[in-house]
Short mmCIF file of C-alpha atoms in Angstrom, two decimals:
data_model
loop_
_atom_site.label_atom_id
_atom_site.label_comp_id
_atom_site.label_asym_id
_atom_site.label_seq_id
_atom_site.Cartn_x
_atom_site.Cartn_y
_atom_site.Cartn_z
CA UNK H 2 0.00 0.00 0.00
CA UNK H 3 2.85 2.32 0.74
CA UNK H 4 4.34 1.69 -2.49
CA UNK H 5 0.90 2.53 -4.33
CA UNK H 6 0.36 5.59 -2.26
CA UNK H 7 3.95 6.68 -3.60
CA UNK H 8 3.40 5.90 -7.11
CA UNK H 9 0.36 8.05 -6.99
CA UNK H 10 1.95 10.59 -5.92
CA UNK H 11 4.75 10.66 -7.78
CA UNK H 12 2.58 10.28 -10.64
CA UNK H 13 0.35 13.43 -9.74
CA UNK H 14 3.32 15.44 -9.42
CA UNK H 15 4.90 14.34 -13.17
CA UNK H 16 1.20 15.12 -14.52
CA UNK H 17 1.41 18.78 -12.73
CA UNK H 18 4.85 19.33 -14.13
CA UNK H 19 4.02 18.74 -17.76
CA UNK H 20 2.08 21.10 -19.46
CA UNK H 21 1.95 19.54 -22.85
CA UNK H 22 0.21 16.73 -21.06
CA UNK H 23 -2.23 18.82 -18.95
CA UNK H 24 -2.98 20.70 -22.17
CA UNK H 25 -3.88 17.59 -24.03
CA UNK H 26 -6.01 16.19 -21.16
CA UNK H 27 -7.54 19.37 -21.53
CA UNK H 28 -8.25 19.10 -24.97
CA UNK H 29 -10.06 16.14 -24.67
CA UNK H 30 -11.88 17.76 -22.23
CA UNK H 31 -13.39 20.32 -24.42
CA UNK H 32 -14.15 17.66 -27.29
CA UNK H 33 -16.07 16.27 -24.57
CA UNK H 34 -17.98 19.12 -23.75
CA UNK H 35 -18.42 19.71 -27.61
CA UNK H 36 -19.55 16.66 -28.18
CA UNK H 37 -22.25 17.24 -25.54
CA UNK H 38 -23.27 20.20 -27.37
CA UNK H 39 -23.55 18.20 -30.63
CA UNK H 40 -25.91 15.57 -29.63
CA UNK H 41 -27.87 18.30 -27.41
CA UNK H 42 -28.75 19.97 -30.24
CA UNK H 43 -29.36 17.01 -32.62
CA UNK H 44 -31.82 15.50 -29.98
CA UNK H 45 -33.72 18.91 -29.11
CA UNK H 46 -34.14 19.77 -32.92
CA UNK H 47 -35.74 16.28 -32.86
CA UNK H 48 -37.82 16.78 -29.35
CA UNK H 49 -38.62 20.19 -30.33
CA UNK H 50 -40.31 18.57 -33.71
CA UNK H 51 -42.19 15.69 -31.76
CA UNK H 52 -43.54 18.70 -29.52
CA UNK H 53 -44.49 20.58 -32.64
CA UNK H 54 -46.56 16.78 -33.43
CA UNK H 55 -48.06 16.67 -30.10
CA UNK H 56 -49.45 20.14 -30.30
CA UNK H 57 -50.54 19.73 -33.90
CA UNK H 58 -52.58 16.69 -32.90
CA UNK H 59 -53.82 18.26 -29.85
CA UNK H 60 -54.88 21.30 -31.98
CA UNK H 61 -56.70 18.82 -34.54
CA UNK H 62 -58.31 17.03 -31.79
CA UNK H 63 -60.11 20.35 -30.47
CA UNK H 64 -61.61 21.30 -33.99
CA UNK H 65 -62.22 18.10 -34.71
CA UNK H 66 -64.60 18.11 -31.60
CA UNK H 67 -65.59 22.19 -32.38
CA UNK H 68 -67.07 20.82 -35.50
CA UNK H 69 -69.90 18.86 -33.99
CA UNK H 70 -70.72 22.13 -31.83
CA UNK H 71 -70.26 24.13 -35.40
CA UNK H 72 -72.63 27.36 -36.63
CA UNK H 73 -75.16 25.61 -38.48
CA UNK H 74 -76.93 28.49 -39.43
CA UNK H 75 -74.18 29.08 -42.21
CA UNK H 76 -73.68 27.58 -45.44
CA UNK H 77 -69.89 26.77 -44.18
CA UNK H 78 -71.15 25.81 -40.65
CA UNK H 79 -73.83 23.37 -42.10
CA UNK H 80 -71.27 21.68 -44.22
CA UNK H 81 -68.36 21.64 -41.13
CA UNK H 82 -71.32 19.86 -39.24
CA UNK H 83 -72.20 17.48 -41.88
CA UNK H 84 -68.63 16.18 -42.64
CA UNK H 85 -67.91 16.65 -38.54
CA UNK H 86 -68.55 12.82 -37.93
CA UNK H 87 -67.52 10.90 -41.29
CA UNK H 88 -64.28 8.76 -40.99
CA UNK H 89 -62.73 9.73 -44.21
CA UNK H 90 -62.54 13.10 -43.13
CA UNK H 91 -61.99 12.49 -39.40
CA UNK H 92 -58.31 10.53 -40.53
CA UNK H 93 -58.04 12.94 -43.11
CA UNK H 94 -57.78 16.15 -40.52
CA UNK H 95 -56.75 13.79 -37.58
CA UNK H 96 -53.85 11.85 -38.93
CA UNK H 97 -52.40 9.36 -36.16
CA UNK H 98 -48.54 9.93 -35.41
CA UNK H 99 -46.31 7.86 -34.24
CA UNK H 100 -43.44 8.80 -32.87
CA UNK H 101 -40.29 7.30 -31.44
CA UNK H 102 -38.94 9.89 -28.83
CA UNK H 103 -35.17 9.71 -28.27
CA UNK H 104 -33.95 7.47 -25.07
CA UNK H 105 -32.69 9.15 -22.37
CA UNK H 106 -29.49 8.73 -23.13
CA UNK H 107 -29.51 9.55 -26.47
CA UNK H 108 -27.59 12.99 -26.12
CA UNK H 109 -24.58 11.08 -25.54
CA UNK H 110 -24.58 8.75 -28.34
CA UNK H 111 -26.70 9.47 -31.06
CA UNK H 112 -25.73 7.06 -33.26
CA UNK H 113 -27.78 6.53 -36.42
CA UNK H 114 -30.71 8.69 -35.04
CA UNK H 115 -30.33 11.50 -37.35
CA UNK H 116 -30.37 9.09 -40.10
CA UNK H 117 -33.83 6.79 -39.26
CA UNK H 118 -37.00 8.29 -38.90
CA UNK H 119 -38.11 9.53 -35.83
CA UNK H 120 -41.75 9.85 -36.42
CA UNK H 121 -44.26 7.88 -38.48
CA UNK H 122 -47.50 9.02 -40.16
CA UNK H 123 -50.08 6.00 -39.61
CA UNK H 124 -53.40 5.66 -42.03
CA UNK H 125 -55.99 2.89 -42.80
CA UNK H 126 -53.96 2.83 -46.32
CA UNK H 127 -51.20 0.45 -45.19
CA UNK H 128 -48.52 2.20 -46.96
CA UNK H 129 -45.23 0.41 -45.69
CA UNK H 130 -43.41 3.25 -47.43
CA UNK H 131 -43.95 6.58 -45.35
CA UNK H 132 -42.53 9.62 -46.62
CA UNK H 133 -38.60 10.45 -45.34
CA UNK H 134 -38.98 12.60 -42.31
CA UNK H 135 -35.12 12.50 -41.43
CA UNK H 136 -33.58 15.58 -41.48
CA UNK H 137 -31.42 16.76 -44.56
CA UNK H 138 -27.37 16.47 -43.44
CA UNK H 139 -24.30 17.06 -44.74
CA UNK H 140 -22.62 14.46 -47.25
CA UNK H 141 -19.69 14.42 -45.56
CA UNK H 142 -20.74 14.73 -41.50
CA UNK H 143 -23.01 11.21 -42.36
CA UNK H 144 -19.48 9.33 -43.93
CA UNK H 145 -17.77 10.66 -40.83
CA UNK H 146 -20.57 9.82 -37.89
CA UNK H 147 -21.58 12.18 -35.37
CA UNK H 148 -19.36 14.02 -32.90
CA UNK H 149 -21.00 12.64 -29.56
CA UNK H 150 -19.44 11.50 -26.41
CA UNK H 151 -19.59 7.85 -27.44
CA UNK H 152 -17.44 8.51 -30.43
CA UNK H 153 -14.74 10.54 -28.50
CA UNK H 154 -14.82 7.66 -25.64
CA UNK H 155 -14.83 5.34 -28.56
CA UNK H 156 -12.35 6.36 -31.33
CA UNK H 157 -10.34 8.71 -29.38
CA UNK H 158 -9.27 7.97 -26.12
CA UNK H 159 -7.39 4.95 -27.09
CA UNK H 160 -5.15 7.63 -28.70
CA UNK H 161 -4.84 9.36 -25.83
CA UNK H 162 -3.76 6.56 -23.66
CA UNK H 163 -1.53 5.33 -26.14
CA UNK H 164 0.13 8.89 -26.13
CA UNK H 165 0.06 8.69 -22.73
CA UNK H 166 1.12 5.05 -21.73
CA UNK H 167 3.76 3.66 -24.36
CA UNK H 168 6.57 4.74 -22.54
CA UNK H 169 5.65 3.58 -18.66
CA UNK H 170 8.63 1.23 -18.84
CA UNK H 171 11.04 2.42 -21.96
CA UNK H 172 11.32 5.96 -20.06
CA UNK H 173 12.54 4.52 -16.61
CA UNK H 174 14.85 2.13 -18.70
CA UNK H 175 16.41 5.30 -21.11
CA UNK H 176 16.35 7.34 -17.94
CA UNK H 177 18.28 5.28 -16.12
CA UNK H 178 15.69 4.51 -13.02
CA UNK H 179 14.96 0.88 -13.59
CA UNK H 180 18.63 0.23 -11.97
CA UNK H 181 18.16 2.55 -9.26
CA UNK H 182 14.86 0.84 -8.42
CA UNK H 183 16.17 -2.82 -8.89
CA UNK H 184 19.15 -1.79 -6.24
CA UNK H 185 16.29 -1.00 -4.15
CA UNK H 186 14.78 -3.91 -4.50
CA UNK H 187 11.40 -2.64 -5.56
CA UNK H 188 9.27 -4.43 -8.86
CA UNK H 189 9.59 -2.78 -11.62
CA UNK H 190 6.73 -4.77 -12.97
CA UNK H 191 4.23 -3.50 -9.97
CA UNK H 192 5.21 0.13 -10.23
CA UNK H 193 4.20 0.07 -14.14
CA UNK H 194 0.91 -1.77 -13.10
CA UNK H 195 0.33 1.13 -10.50
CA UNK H 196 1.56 3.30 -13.02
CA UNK H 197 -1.31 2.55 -15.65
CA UNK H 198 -3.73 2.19 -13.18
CA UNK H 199 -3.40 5.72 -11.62
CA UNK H 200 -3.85 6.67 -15.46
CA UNK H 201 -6.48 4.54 -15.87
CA UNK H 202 -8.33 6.87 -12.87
CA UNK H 203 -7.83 10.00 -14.55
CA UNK H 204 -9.14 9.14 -17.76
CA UNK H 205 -11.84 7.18 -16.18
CA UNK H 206 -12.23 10.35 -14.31
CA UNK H 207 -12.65 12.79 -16.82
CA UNK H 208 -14.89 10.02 -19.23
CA UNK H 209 -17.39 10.33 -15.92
CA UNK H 210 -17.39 13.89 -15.59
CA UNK H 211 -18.03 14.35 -19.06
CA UNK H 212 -21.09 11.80 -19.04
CA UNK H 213 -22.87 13.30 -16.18
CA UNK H 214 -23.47 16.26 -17.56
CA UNK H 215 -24.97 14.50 -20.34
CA UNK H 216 -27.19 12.71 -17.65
CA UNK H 217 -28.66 15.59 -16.72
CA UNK H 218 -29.86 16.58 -20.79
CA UNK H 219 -32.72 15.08 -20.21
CA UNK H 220 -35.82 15.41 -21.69
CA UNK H 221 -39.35 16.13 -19.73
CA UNK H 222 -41.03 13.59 -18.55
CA UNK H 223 -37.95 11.16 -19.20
CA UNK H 224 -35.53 11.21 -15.97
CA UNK H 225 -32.67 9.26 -16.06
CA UNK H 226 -32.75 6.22 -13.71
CA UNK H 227 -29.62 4.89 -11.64
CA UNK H 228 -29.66 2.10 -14.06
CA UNK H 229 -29.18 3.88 -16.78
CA UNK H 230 -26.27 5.82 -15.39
CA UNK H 231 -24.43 2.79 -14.12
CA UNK H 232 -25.47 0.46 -17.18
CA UNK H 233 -23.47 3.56 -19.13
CA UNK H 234 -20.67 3.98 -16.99
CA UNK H 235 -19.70 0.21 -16.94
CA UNK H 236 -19.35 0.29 -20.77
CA UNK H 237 -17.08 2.84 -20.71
CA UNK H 238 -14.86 1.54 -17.90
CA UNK H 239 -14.48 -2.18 -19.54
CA UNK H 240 -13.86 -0.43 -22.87
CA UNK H 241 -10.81 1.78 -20.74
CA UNK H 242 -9.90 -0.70 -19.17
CA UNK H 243 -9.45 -2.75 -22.33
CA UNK H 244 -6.60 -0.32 -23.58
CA UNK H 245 -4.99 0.02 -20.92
CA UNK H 246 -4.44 -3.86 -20.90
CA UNK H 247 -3.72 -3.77 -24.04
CA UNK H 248 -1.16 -1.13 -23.54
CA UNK H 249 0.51 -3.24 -20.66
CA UNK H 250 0.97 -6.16 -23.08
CA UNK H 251 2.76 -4.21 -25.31
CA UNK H 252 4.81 -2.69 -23.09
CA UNK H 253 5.78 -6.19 -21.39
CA UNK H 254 7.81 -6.79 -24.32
CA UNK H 255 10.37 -4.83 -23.10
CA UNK H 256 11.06 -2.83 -26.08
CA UNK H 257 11.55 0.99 -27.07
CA UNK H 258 9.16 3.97 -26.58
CA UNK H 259 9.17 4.07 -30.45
CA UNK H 260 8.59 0.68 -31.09
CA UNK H 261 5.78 0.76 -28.03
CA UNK H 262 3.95 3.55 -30.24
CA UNK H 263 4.53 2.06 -33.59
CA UNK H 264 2.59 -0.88 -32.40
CA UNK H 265 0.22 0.59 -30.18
CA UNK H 266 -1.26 2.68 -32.93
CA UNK H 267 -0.95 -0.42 -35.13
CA UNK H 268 -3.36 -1.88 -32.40
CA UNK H 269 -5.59 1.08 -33.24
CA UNK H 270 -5.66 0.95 -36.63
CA UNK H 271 -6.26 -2.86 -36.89
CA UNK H 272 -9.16 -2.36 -34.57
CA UNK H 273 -10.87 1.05 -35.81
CA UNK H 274 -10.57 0.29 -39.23
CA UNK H 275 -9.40 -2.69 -40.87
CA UNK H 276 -11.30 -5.29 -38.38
CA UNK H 277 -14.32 -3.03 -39.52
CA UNK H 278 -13.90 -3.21 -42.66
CA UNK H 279 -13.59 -7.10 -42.94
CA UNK H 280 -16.30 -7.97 -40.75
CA UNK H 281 -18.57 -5.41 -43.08
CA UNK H 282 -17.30 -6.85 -46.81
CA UNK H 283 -17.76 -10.14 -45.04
CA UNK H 284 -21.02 -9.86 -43.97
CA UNK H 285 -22.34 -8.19 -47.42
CA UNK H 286 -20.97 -10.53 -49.35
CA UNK H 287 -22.81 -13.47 -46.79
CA UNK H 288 -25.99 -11.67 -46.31
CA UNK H 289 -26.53 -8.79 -48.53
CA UNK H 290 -28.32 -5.73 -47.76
CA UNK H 291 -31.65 -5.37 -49.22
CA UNK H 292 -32.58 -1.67 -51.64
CA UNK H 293 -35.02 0.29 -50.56
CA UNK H 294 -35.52 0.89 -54.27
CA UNK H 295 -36.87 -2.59 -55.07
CA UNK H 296 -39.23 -2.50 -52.00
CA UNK H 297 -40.27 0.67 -53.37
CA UNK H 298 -40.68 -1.31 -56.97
CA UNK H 299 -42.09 -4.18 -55.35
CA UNK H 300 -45.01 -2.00 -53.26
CA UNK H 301 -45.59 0.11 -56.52
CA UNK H 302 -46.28 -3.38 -59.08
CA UNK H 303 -48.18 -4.91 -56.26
CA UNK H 304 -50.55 -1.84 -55.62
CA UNK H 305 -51.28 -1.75 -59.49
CA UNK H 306 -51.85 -5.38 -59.57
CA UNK H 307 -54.34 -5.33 -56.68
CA UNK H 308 -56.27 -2.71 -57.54
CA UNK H 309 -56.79 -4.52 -61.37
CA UNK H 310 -58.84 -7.62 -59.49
CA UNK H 311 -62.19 -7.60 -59.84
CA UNK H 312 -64.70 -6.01 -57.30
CA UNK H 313 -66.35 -9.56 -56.51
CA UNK H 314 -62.32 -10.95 -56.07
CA UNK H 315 -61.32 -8.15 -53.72
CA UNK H 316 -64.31 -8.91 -51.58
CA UNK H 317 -64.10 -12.37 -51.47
CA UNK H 318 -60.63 -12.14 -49.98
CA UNK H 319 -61.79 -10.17 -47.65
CA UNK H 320 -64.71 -11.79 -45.93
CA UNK H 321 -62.61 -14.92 -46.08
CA UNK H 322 -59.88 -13.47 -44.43
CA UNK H 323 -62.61 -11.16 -41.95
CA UNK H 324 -65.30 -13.49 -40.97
CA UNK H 325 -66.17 -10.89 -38.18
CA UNK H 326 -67.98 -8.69 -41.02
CA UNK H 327 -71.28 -9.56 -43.28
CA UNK H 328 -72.08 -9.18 -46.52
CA UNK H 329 -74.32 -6.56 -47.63
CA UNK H 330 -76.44 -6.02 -51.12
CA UNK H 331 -74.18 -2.62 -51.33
CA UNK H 332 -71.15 -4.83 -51.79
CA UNK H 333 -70.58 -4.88 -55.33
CA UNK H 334 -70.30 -1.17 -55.77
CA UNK H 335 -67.57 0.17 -58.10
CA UNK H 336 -66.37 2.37 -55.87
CA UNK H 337 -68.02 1.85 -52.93
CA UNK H 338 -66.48 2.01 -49.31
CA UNK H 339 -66.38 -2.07 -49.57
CA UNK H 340 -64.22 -2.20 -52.36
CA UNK H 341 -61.80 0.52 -51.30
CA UNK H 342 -61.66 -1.27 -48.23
CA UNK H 343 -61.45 -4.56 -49.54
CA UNK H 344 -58.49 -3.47 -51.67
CA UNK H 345 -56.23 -1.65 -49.13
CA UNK H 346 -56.78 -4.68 -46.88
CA UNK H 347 -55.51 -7.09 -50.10
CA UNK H 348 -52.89 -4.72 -50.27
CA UNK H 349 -51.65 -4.62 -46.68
CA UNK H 350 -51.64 -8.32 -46.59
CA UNK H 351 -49.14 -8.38 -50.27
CA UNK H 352 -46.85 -5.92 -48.55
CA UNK H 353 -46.95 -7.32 -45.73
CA UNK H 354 -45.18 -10.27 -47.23
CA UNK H 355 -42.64 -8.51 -49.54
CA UNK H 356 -42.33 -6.24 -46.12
CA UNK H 357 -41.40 -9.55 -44.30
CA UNK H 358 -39.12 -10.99 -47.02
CA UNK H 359 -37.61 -7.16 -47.04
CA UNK H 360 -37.14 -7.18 -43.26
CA UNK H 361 -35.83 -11.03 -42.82
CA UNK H 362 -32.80 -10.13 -45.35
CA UNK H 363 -31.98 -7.11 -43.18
CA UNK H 364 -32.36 -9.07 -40.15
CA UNK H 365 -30.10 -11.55 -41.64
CA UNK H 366 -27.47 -9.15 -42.21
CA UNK H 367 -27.83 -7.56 -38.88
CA UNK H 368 -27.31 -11.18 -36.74
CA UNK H 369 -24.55 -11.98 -38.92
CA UNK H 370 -22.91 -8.47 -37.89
CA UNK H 371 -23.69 -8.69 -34.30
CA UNK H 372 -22.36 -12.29 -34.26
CA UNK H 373 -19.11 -10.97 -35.67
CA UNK H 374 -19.01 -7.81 -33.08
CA UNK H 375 -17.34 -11.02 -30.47
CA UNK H 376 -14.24 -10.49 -32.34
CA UNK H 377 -13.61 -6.87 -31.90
CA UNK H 378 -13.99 -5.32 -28.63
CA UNK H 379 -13.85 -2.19 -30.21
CA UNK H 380 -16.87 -2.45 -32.27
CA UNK H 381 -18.41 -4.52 -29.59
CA UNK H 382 -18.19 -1.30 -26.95
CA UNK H 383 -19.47 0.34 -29.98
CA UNK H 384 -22.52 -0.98 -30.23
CA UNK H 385 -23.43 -1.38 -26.43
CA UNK H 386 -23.34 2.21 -25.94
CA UNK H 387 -25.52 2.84 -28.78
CA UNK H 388 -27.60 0.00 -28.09
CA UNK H 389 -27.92 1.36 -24.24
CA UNK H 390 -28.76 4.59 -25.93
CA UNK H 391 -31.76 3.17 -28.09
CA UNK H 392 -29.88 5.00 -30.97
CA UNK H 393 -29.01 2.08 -33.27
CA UNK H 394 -30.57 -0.44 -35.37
CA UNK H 395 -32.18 -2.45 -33.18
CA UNK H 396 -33.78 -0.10 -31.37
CA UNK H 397 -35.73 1.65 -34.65
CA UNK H 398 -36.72 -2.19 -36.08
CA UNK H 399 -38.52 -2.57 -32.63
CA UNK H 400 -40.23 0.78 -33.03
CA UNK H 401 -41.23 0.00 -36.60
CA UNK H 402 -42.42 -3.51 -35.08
CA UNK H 403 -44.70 -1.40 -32.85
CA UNK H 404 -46.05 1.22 -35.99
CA UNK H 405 -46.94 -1.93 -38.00
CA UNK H 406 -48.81 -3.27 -34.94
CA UNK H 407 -50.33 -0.28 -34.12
CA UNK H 408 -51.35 0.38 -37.83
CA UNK H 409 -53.07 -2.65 -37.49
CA UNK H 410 -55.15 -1.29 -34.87
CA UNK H 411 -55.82 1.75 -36.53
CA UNK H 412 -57.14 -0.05 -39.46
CA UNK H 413 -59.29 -2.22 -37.70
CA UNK H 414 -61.03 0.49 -35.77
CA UNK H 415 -61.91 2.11 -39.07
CA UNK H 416 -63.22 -0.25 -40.74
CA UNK H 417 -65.68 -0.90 -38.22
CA UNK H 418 -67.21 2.66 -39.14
CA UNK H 419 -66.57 2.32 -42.77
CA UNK H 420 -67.92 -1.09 -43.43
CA UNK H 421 -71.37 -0.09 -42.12
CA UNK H 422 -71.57 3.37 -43.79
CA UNK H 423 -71.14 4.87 -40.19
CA UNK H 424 -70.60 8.12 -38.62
CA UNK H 425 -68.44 8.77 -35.63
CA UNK H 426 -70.17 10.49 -32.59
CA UNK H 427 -68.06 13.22 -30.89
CA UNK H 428 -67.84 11.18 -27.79
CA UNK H 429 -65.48 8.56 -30.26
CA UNK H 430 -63.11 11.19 -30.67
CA UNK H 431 -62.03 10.29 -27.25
CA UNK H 432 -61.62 6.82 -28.33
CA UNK H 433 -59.43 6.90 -31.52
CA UNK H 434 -56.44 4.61 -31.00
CA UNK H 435 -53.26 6.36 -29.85
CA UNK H 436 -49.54 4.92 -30.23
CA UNK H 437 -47.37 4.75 -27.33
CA UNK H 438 -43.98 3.78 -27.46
CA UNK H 439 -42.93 1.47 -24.88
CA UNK H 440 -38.74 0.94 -24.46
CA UNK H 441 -36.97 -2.43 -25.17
CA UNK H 442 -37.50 -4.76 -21.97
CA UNK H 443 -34.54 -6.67 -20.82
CA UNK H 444 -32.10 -4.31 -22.62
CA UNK H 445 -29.65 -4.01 -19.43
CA UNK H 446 -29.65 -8.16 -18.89
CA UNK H 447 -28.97 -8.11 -22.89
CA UNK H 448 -25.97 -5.85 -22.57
CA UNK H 449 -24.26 -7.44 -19.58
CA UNK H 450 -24.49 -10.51 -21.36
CA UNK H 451 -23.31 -8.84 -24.79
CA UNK H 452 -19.94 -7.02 -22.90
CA UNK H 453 -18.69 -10.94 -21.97
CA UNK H 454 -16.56 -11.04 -24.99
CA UNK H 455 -14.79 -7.47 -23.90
CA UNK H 456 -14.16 -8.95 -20.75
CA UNK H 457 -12.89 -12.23 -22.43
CA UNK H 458 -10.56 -10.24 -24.34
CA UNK H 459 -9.29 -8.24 -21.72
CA UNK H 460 -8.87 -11.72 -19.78
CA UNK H 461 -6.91 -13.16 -22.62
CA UNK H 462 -4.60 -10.07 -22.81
CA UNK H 463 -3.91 -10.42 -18.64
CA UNK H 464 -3.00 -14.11 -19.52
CA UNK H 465 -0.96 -13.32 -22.45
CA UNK H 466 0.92 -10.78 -20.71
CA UNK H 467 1.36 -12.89 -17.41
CA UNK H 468 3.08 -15.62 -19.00
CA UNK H 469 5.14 -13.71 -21.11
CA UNK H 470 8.50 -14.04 -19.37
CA UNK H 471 10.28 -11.20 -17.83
CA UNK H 472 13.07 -9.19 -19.37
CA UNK H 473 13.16 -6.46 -16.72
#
């Protein structure tokens, strides 16, 4: 303990008495508090738009429910009153939203959030292919990523303890000290492990000052839970502590500051970039990524298709598929409610299919990625924090698992006005189906399990590094 305490301090005092380093921590520091800034502002311009929703459908809502209280002693005010109760018109000025609010953490990682849509627009149409609602970004900020705290933890404080940690051992041997500690009988091999961990501190310092802050971004009605703040903060102290094992196995080789940096940022490299790159040309070469554009060709042959079938086809199809309902004598119209409905119900069930072929490719793709994360811590931490964050993949195929059941529900509620030519009362208003978002369960179990193979690697290094022997 004595020789810990003296380490530490020794080490404070080194960190005080170089101002290149102190300006460097400091650096990082205000990348961190940029990067805070970054995804505060990507995730209120998204907050502020669901608020603009909610208000709009409030707003709708009210004159929705003004029209059945309408002036009828105008021309305008009869005809208000008269459309005030049919469906058509009711979806038409009352469109369902729904929306898929950023997580609580999503300030700190926003991952592909700015990319994926954030809010849906639901009708009795089926249309599997809403409009784009992302925002419009720059070329060149998507094919670089977003400056948030998870990519500075991610991508570039492994720089910073390599800059910081290649030389624990070369320095005391070119300086000299590692014979002046051997006379003295102390380890040299303890003192560098006391060494990296007093760095490990400070950086794990700093990474949790910087992420509180971001705890406290959050939005109303959405406080951060001690879960979530711990879940967080273990990610990023496995992924540390990951380097820094990493840089003690390269430093047990005994070798030259040089040579410790050379391959240190060799590490970097192989892990940031070219372990990425395999795993990705790998996986689209095993399971492809499906176009949008052919879904989009698919939907468009298959709606011109359907809507060539015969009246009597379209609503055979659909009693035998809706035994609930009963035929009527008004069934065969043209271009009655029946057939309309009939056909968008034809329709939802085709897409649905191509939807499901369309979704099982990219779920394909994504299982053989997240199988391949095991061999790359880096990527690995990666996706943890993103996952943790609700800002990644996984996360928006839930929420469009919970639009296309929710759509379903919407459509079914309709139909039970429009298939019997009825009106909605004012007191249904109250009653239209409303989509609620409800969060992942399990996703902490998920990601404790999931941040095994970074402790397996960091494991592996310890044993590598153990058994090397020593050259001290």
């Amino acid at each position: 303990m004595f020789l810990l305490r003296t380490i530490f301090r020794f080490e404070y005092l080194q960190l005080r008495r170089q101002p290149p380093l102190l300006l460097l921590l400091l650096f990082y520091v205000m990348m961190g508090i940029y990067s805070l800034y970054t995804g505060h502002a990507i995730i209120g311009r998204q907050l502020s738009g669901l608020d603009s929703l909610t208000q709009t459908q409030a707003t709708h809502l009210a004159e929705a429910h003004q029209r059945f209280h309408g002036d009828t002693s105008t021309p305008h005010g009869k005809q208000l009153a008269a459309q005030a109760g049919v469906p058509q018109v009711v979806e038409f000025r009352h469109p369902p939203y729904a929306m898929n609010p950023p997580h609580r953490l999503a300030v700190l990682a926003v991952g592909q959030r700015d990319l994926l849509p954030y809010f849906d627009l639901v009708n009795s149409k089926r249309d599997v292919l809403t409009p784009p609602n992302a925002e419009f970004v720059n070329a060149e900020k998507l094919a670089v990523g977003n400056f948030d705290l998870a990519y500075v933890i991610v991508y570039l404080f492994p720089l910073l303890i390599i800059v910081w940690s290649h030389n624990c051992l070369s320095q005391e041997k070119e300086n000299q000290v590692d014979k002046l500690l051997a006379i003295q009988g102390a380890s040299l091999t303890r003192i560098i492990c006391y060494k990296l961990l007093f760095r490990f501190l400070v950086l794990m310092l700093i990474a949790s000052g910087l992420s509180i802050p971001g705890f406290m971004m959050y939005h109303s009605g959405s406080r951060i839970t001690a879960g979530d703040a711990w879940l967080w903060l273990y990610l990023v102290f496995i992924y540390l502590l990951f380097w820094f094992t990493l840089c003690g196995l390269i430093i047990r080789f005994n070798r030259s500051s040089r040579w410790n940096m050379l391959c240190a940022l060799g590490a970097w490299l192989l892990f940031m970039m070219v372990l990425p790159a395999l795993t990705n040309s790998y996986t689209t070469l095993r399971a492809p990524v499906p176009l949008l554009s052919s879904l989009a060709s698919s939907q468009r042959e298959c709606k011109e298709e359907t809507w060539e079938l015969p009246v009597q086809v379209l609503l055979d199809s659909f009693y035998l598929h809706h035994p609930e309902y009963t035929r009527t004598v008004t069934d065969t119209a043209e271009y009655g409610n029946r057939r309309f409905i009939a056909y968008a119900d034809l329709l939802g069930r085709r897409t649905d299919r191509i939807l499901l072929s369309y979704q099982q490719q990219q779920s394909q793709h994504r299982q053989l990625q997240e199988k391949l994360l095991w061999l790359n811590p880096v990527t690995q931490a990666q996706h943890l924090l993103y996952t943790d964050a609700a800002s990644g993949l996984d996360s928006y195929a839930s929420y469009q698992l919970q639009v296309n059941r929710f759509q379903h529900t919407w459509v079914a509620f309709m139909n039970s006005y429009l298939l019997y030519d009825k009106n909605m009362q004012e007191k249904d208003l109250d009653r239209l189906p409303v989509f609620h978002f409800q969060e992942t369960p399990g996703k902490a179990q998920q990601l404790l399990l999931r941040s095994f193979s970074i402790w397996l690697a960091i494991l592996l290094i310890l044993g590598i590094t153990i058994i090397l022997p020593d050259n001290n």
